[in-house]
Structure formats: C-alpha cells, structure tokens
Amino acid sequence: MITIDYAKCVKCMKCLMVCKRGVLRPASDGSGRPEVYSGEGAECFSCGHCVCVCSAGAITAAGADSTGFAAAPSSVPAYEEYIGFIRSRRSARNYKKDHVPGELVARVVDAARYSPTAKNAQGVCVTVVSGGAVKKLAGLTFDFYKNLMDTVASPLKKYAFMLLAGLSTVRTIERNAPAFEYGYKMWLEGADLLFYDAPVLVIVHADKTLVMPKDDCGYALYAMALAAETLGLATCINGFFLRAAERSSGIRKFIKLPSGHEVYGAMTMGYPALKFSKVPARRPVNVTYINSEL
Ligand SMILES: Cc1cc2nc3c(=O)[nH]c(=O)nc-3n(C[C@H](O)[C@H](O)[C@H](O)COP(=O)(O)O)c2cc1C
Ligand code: SF4
Ligand code: SF4
C-alpha cells in the first residue's frame, strides 16, 4: 500500500516515471501532483521503485513492503573489476572436506533476495542440504538414473517407457548411458562424480504457478554462486541432479519439496580444494545488433 505525504511532495513526478503499473498517476484535480490510483488497470507489485526514487521522502510503502529499504550505494564495481570477478568463477569439482559454517551458508542464501523476479514475485525458495544428507541424496539420484538405465535396457520396459516419455527422451537416455555407467561404477567404488564430495548442496525451487519461476530461480542461483565466491567458497551448478529431482518422488520427498513446487536449479558448494591460476578462454558472444534508421 503506497501513500504520498503531500506536505513533502515537490511535484518532481519522478515517481510517475518509474511506476509503469498505472498506480501513480497525475492527480485528477489538476494540482500537478501525483496520486495513488486503485481503480482498474492499476496493479502495484510492490517493487518499491517509487519510494526509492523520491528524494523528498514523500512516499511510504506500508506493511511488510516497508521493511528493508536502504540507501543506494554511491558507486558500483568498475567494469574491469566486475568482468574479472565473473570470469574467475569456476565450476568447482574438487572440494575440501571442511565444514561450511551455517552463518556463511546463510549469507550466500541471502543473496537470492536481491536477484530480479518476474512481477516481483520474490517466490524463490532455497533448500540447503548438508552433512551426510548430501551423500544420501547422491545415492537417491544414482538410484533414479540406474532405474532409468535398466528400463531402457529391457526391450519391453523401454517400449512402455517410450510411449509415456517419447522417443527423443529414450534416445537422450541411451546417448548418456555410457557416461552414467561410468559414474555409477565409480560411485559403487566410493568416488562421487555427481556432487564431488561437496559438503553442501543448494537447491532452488518455487511454486509452479508463479509467472516465470524457472527464470527467477536461475537468476537467484547465479546470484548465490557469485556471493559464495566473495566468501571464499566455490560452487558448481548441477543439471544432472536437477533432471532427477524433476522426476523422482523419492528425491522430492527427501528434500521436503512443498506440493505445487518444482525444483529449478541446484549447485554444490564448499571450500575449493584447487586454485586456478588462469581463467579459461571463452568464445565471443554471437551478437546481432539491429539498429536501422527509421
Ligand atoms: C523472468 C523475469 C521477467 C521479467 N519481465 C519483466 C517485464 O516483462 N517487464 C518489466 O518491466 N519487468 C520485468 N521483470 C523485472 C521485474 O519486474 C523486477 O525484477 C521486479 O519488479 C523487481 O524489481 P528490481 O529488479 O528493480 O529489484 C522481469 C524479471 C524477471 C526475473
Ligand atoms: S517523487 Fe516524491 S516528490 Fe516527486 S512527485 Fe513523486 S511523491 Fe512528489
Ligand atoms: S511500488 Fe512499484 S508498482 Fe507499486 S506504486 Fe510504487 S512504483 Fe508503482
């Protein structure tokens, strides 16, 4: 709920400029002030932009939305510093056994608050798996894939599965079978090629009915991955687990996934066991610029 203190308002109309949701409009009395409109077509999604742009301090957001406003930083990292930072993030596949303190994990998780969310839904949920639970989850993930491999190895089961999941899914499973067989063999021998013995697994999930939950979770996961780097931790996004979590009821139960939620991302996290002395080459972006004169 947005309110305007007209005693403070200097009629700069910056709040109207930032609010594209039809909530702040020119006052109908012709006074040249903004007014809060609550009729049809006005939908405040509590983005807080009006509060933040009003240097006169005339706008207040009531209720839960009013907490957590802070002064904007006076500067941001230099471009070179920023690029150097994101270039130095590596997908870590070797972790120290060291325990990651809970307060450090909490700081990483907190970074998820500040990534953008469609319609400002702020519905990204995080589940942190740690200790022996990571190994248990790895076991459940391997069980899931083993079951899948066994299914496509049996002609009858494969046919039934194909009717259900489609030919392209079966082909994908068959293509990945040798890599899985190797990972599974190593797992049975005590090597973890899934989570790399990481002490922590961070999972992002959200209500499926949000506007764009998958995107929201993806941005939040990356925000957390970068936050982890600033704290001396390293991460690796785990698509292999994600695909299993989407389908395995055992995994969903183990991570206590709320009903109506979907898992949209996961990453292992821990102290890196290796230091990279270089950053790798990456292909230039295939970019298209469209800029015709009208
Ligand atoms: C997946 C996704 C889709 C979005 N789509 C739009 C959009 O179509 N138009 C728009 O104005 N903002 C869009 N946004 C921006 C959000 O509305 C914005 O992140 C949110 O209101 C929070 O504001 P902030 O990014 O300034 O913190 C989108 C954000 C995300 C993550
Ligand atoms: S931004 Fe603040 S001062 Fe400017 S018109 Fe809006 S309420 Fe008034
Ligand atoms: S919080 Fe955002 S949507 Fe709501 S009135 Fe302010 S600018 Fe508009």
PDB file of N, CA and C and ligand atoms in Angstrom, residues 1-2 15-24 36-37 43-53 59 61 65 69 120, ligand 3:
ATOM      1  N   MET A   1       0.854  -1.203   0.000  1.00  0.00           N
ATOM      2  CA  MET A   1       0.000   0.000   0.000  1.00  0.00           C
ATOM      3  C   MET A   1       0.888   1.252   0.000  1.00  0.00           C
ATOM      4  N   ILE A   2       0.734   2.057  -1.030  1.00  0.00           N
ATOM      5  CA  ILE A   2       1.584   3.237  -1.205  1.00  0.00           C
ATOM      6  C   ILE A   2       0.825   4.491  -0.748  1.00  0.00           C
ATOM      7  N   CYS A  15       8.255   9.773  -9.465  1.00  0.00           N
ATOM      8  CA  CYS A  15       7.548   8.540  -9.085  1.00  0.00           C
ATOM      9  C   CYS A  15       6.644   8.064 -10.227  1.00  0.00           C
ATOM     10  N   LEU A  16       6.073   9.008 -10.953  1.00  0.00           N
ATOM     11  CA  LEU A  16       5.244   8.627 -12.100  1.00  0.00           C
ATOM     12  C   LEU A  16       6.097   7.982 -13.184  1.00  0.00           C
ATOM     13  N   MET A  17       7.313   8.507 -13.315  1.00  0.00           N
ATOM     14  CA  MET A  17       8.196   7.967 -14.357  1.00  0.00           C
ATOM     15  C   MET A  17       8.577   6.511 -14.075  1.00  0.00           C
ATOM     16  N   VAL A  18       8.787   6.168 -12.802  1.00  0.00           N
ATOM     17  CA  VAL A  18       9.217   4.789 -12.525  1.00  0.00           C
ATOM     18  C   VAL A  18       8.050   3.811 -12.451  1.00  0.00           C
ATOM     19  N   CYS A  19       6.865   4.308 -12.132  1.00  0.00           N
ATOM     20  CA  CYS A  19       5.730   3.392 -11.980  1.00  0.00           C
ATOM     21  C   CYS A  19       5.029   3.188 -13.321  1.00  0.00           C
ATOM     22  N   LYS A  20       5.247   2.025 -13.894  1.00  0.00           N
ATOM     23  CA  LYS A  20       4.604   1.707 -15.182  1.00  0.00           C
ATOM     24  C   LYS A  20       3.393   0.814 -14.958  1.00  0.00           C
ATOM     25  N   ARG A  21       2.945   0.724 -13.718  1.00  0.00           N
ATOM     26  CA  ARG A  21       1.857  -0.191 -13.388  1.00  0.00           C
ATOM     27  C   ARG A  21       0.525   0.536 -13.237  1.00  0.00           C
ATOM     28  N   GLY A  22       0.512   1.804 -13.589  1.00  0.00           N
ATOM     29  CA  GLY A  22      -0.743   2.565 -13.544  1.00  0.00           C
ATOM     30  C   GLY A  22      -1.187   2.936 -12.149  1.00  0.00           C
ATOM     31  N   VAL A  23      -0.309   2.768 -11.162  1.00  0.00           N
ATOM     32  CA  VAL A  23      -0.701   3.054  -9.771  1.00  0.00           C
ATOM     33  C   VAL A  23      -0.514   4.538  -9.460  1.00  0.00           C
ATOM     34  N   LEU A  24       0.617   5.080  -9.874  1.00  0.00           N
ATOM     35  CA  LEU A  24       0.863   6.503  -9.651  1.00  0.00           C
ATOM     36  C   LEU A  24       0.525   7.252 -10.937  1.00  0.00           C
ATOM     37  N   VAL A  36      -2.278   8.278  -5.893  1.00  0.00           N
ATOM     38  CA  VAL A  36      -2.296   6.814  -5.907  1.00  0.00           C
ATOM     39  C   VAL A  36      -3.658   6.375  -6.427  1.00  0.00           C
ATOM     40  N   TYR A  37      -3.627   5.656  -7.530  1.00  0.00           N
ATOM     41  CA  TYR A  37      -4.865   5.211  -8.172  1.00  0.00           C
ATOM     42  C   TYR A  37      -5.073   3.738  -7.865  1.00  0.00           C
ATOM     43  N   GLU A  43      -2.051  -1.950 -10.864  1.00  0.00           N
ATOM     44  CA  GLU A  43      -1.641  -3.159 -10.136  1.00  0.00           C
ATOM     45  C   GLU A  43      -0.257  -2.949  -9.538  1.00  0.00           C
ATOM     46  N   CYS A  44      -0.225  -2.622  -8.254  1.00  0.00           N
ATOM     47  CA  CYS A  44       1.061  -2.408  -7.581  1.00  0.00           C
ATOM     48  C   CYS A  44       1.683  -3.760  -7.264  1.00  0.00           C
ATOM     49  N   PHE A  45       2.919  -3.998  -7.740  1.00  0.00           N
ATOM     50  CA  PHE A  45       3.564  -5.263  -7.368  1.00  0.00           C
ATOM     51  C   PHE A  45       4.700  -5.028  -6.367  1.00  0.00           C
ATOM     52  N   SER A  46       4.572  -3.944  -5.634  1.00  0.00           N
ATOM     53  CA  SER A  46       5.472  -3.670  -4.500  1.00  0.00           C
ATOM     54  C   SER A  46       6.948  -3.667  -4.875  1.00  0.00           C
ATOM     55  N   CYS A  47       7.257  -3.098  -6.035  1.00  0.00           N
ATOM     56  CA  CYS A  47       8.666  -3.082  -6.451  1.00  0.00           C
ATOM     57  C   CYS A  47       9.472  -2.074  -5.637  1.00  0.00           C
ATOM     58  N   GLY A  48       8.801  -1.080  -5.054  1.00  0.00           N
ATOM     59  CA  GLY A  48       9.483  -0.105  -4.201  1.00  0.00           C
ATOM     60  C   GLY A  48      10.201   0.992  -4.965  1.00  0.00           C
ATOM     61  N   HIS A  49      10.108   0.981  -6.290  1.00  0.00           N
ATOM     62  CA  HIS A  49      10.847   1.974  -7.076  1.00  0.00           C
ATOM     63  C   HIS A  49      10.417   3.402  -6.748  1.00  0.00           C
ATOM     64  N   CYS A  50       9.112   3.597  -6.521  1.00  0.00           N
ATOM     65  CA  CYS A  50       8.627   4.960  -6.244  1.00  0.00           C
ATOM     66  C   CYS A  50       9.218   5.477  -4.931  1.00  0.00           C
ATOM     67  N   VAL A  51       9.265   4.610  -3.922  1.00  0.00           N
ATOM     68  CA  VAL A  51       9.836   5.009  -2.624  1.00  0.00           C
ATOM     69  C   VAL A  51      11.305   5.389  -2.815  1.00  0.00           C
ATOM     70  N   CYS A  52      12.001   4.584  -3.616  1.00  0.00           N
ATOM     71  CA  CYS A  52      13.454   4.769  -3.769  1.00  0.00           C
ATOM     72  C   CYS A  52      13.820   5.965  -4.642  1.00  0.00           C
ATOM     73  N   VAL A  53      12.926   6.338  -5.546  1.00  0.00           N
ATOM     74  CA  VAL A  53      13.272   7.446  -6.449  1.00  0.00           C
ATOM     75  C   VAL A  53      12.899   8.803  -5.842  1.00  0.00           C
ATOM     76  N   ILE A  59       7.084   9.381  -0.187  1.00  0.00           N
ATOM     77  CA  ILE A  59       6.312   8.152  -0.444  1.00  0.00           C
ATOM     78  C   ILE A  59       6.644   7.081   0.589  1.00  0.00           C
ATOM     79  N   ALA A  61       5.752   2.995   1.734  1.00  0.00           N
ATOM     80  CA  ALA A  61       5.114   1.708   1.441  1.00  0.00           C
ATOM     81  C   ALA A  61       4.747   1.092   2.776  1.00  0.00           C
ATOM     82  N   ASP A  65       5.947  -4.543   3.036  1.00  0.00           N
ATOM     83  CA  ASP A  65       6.740  -3.976   1.950  1.00  0.00           C
ATOM     84  C   ASP A  65       7.629  -2.830   2.406  1.00  0.00           C
ATOM     85  N   PHE A  69      14.233  -1.076   3.252  1.00  0.00           N
ATOM     86  CA  PHE A  69      14.738  -0.030   2.352  1.00  0.00           C
ATOM     87  C   PHE A  69      16.066   0.470   2.914  1.00  0.00           C
ATOM     88  N   ASN A 120       7.954  -9.163  -9.699  1.00  0.00           N
ATOM     89  CA  ASN A 120       8.436  -9.005  -8.320  1.00  0.00           C
ATOM     90  C   ASN A 120       7.843 -10.058  -7.381  1.00  0.00           C
TER      91      ASN A 120
HETATM   92  S1  SF4 B   3       5.741   0.040  -5.597  1.00  0.00           S
HETATM   93 FE1  SF4 B   3       6.206  -0.110  -7.798  1.00  0.00          FE
HETATM   94  S2  SF4 B   3       4.262  -0.726  -8.723  1.00  0.00           S
HETATM   95 FE2  SF4 B   3       3.780  -0.008  -6.658  1.00  0.00          FE
HETATM   96  S3  SF4 B   3       3.282   2.156  -6.904  1.00  0.00           S
HETATM   97 FE3  SF4 B   3       5.463   2.074  -6.460  1.00  0.00          FE
HETATM   98  S4  SF4 B   3       6.480   2.010  -8.452  1.00  0.00           S
HETATM   99 FE4  SF4 B   3       4.311   1.521  -8.781  1.00  0.00          FE
END
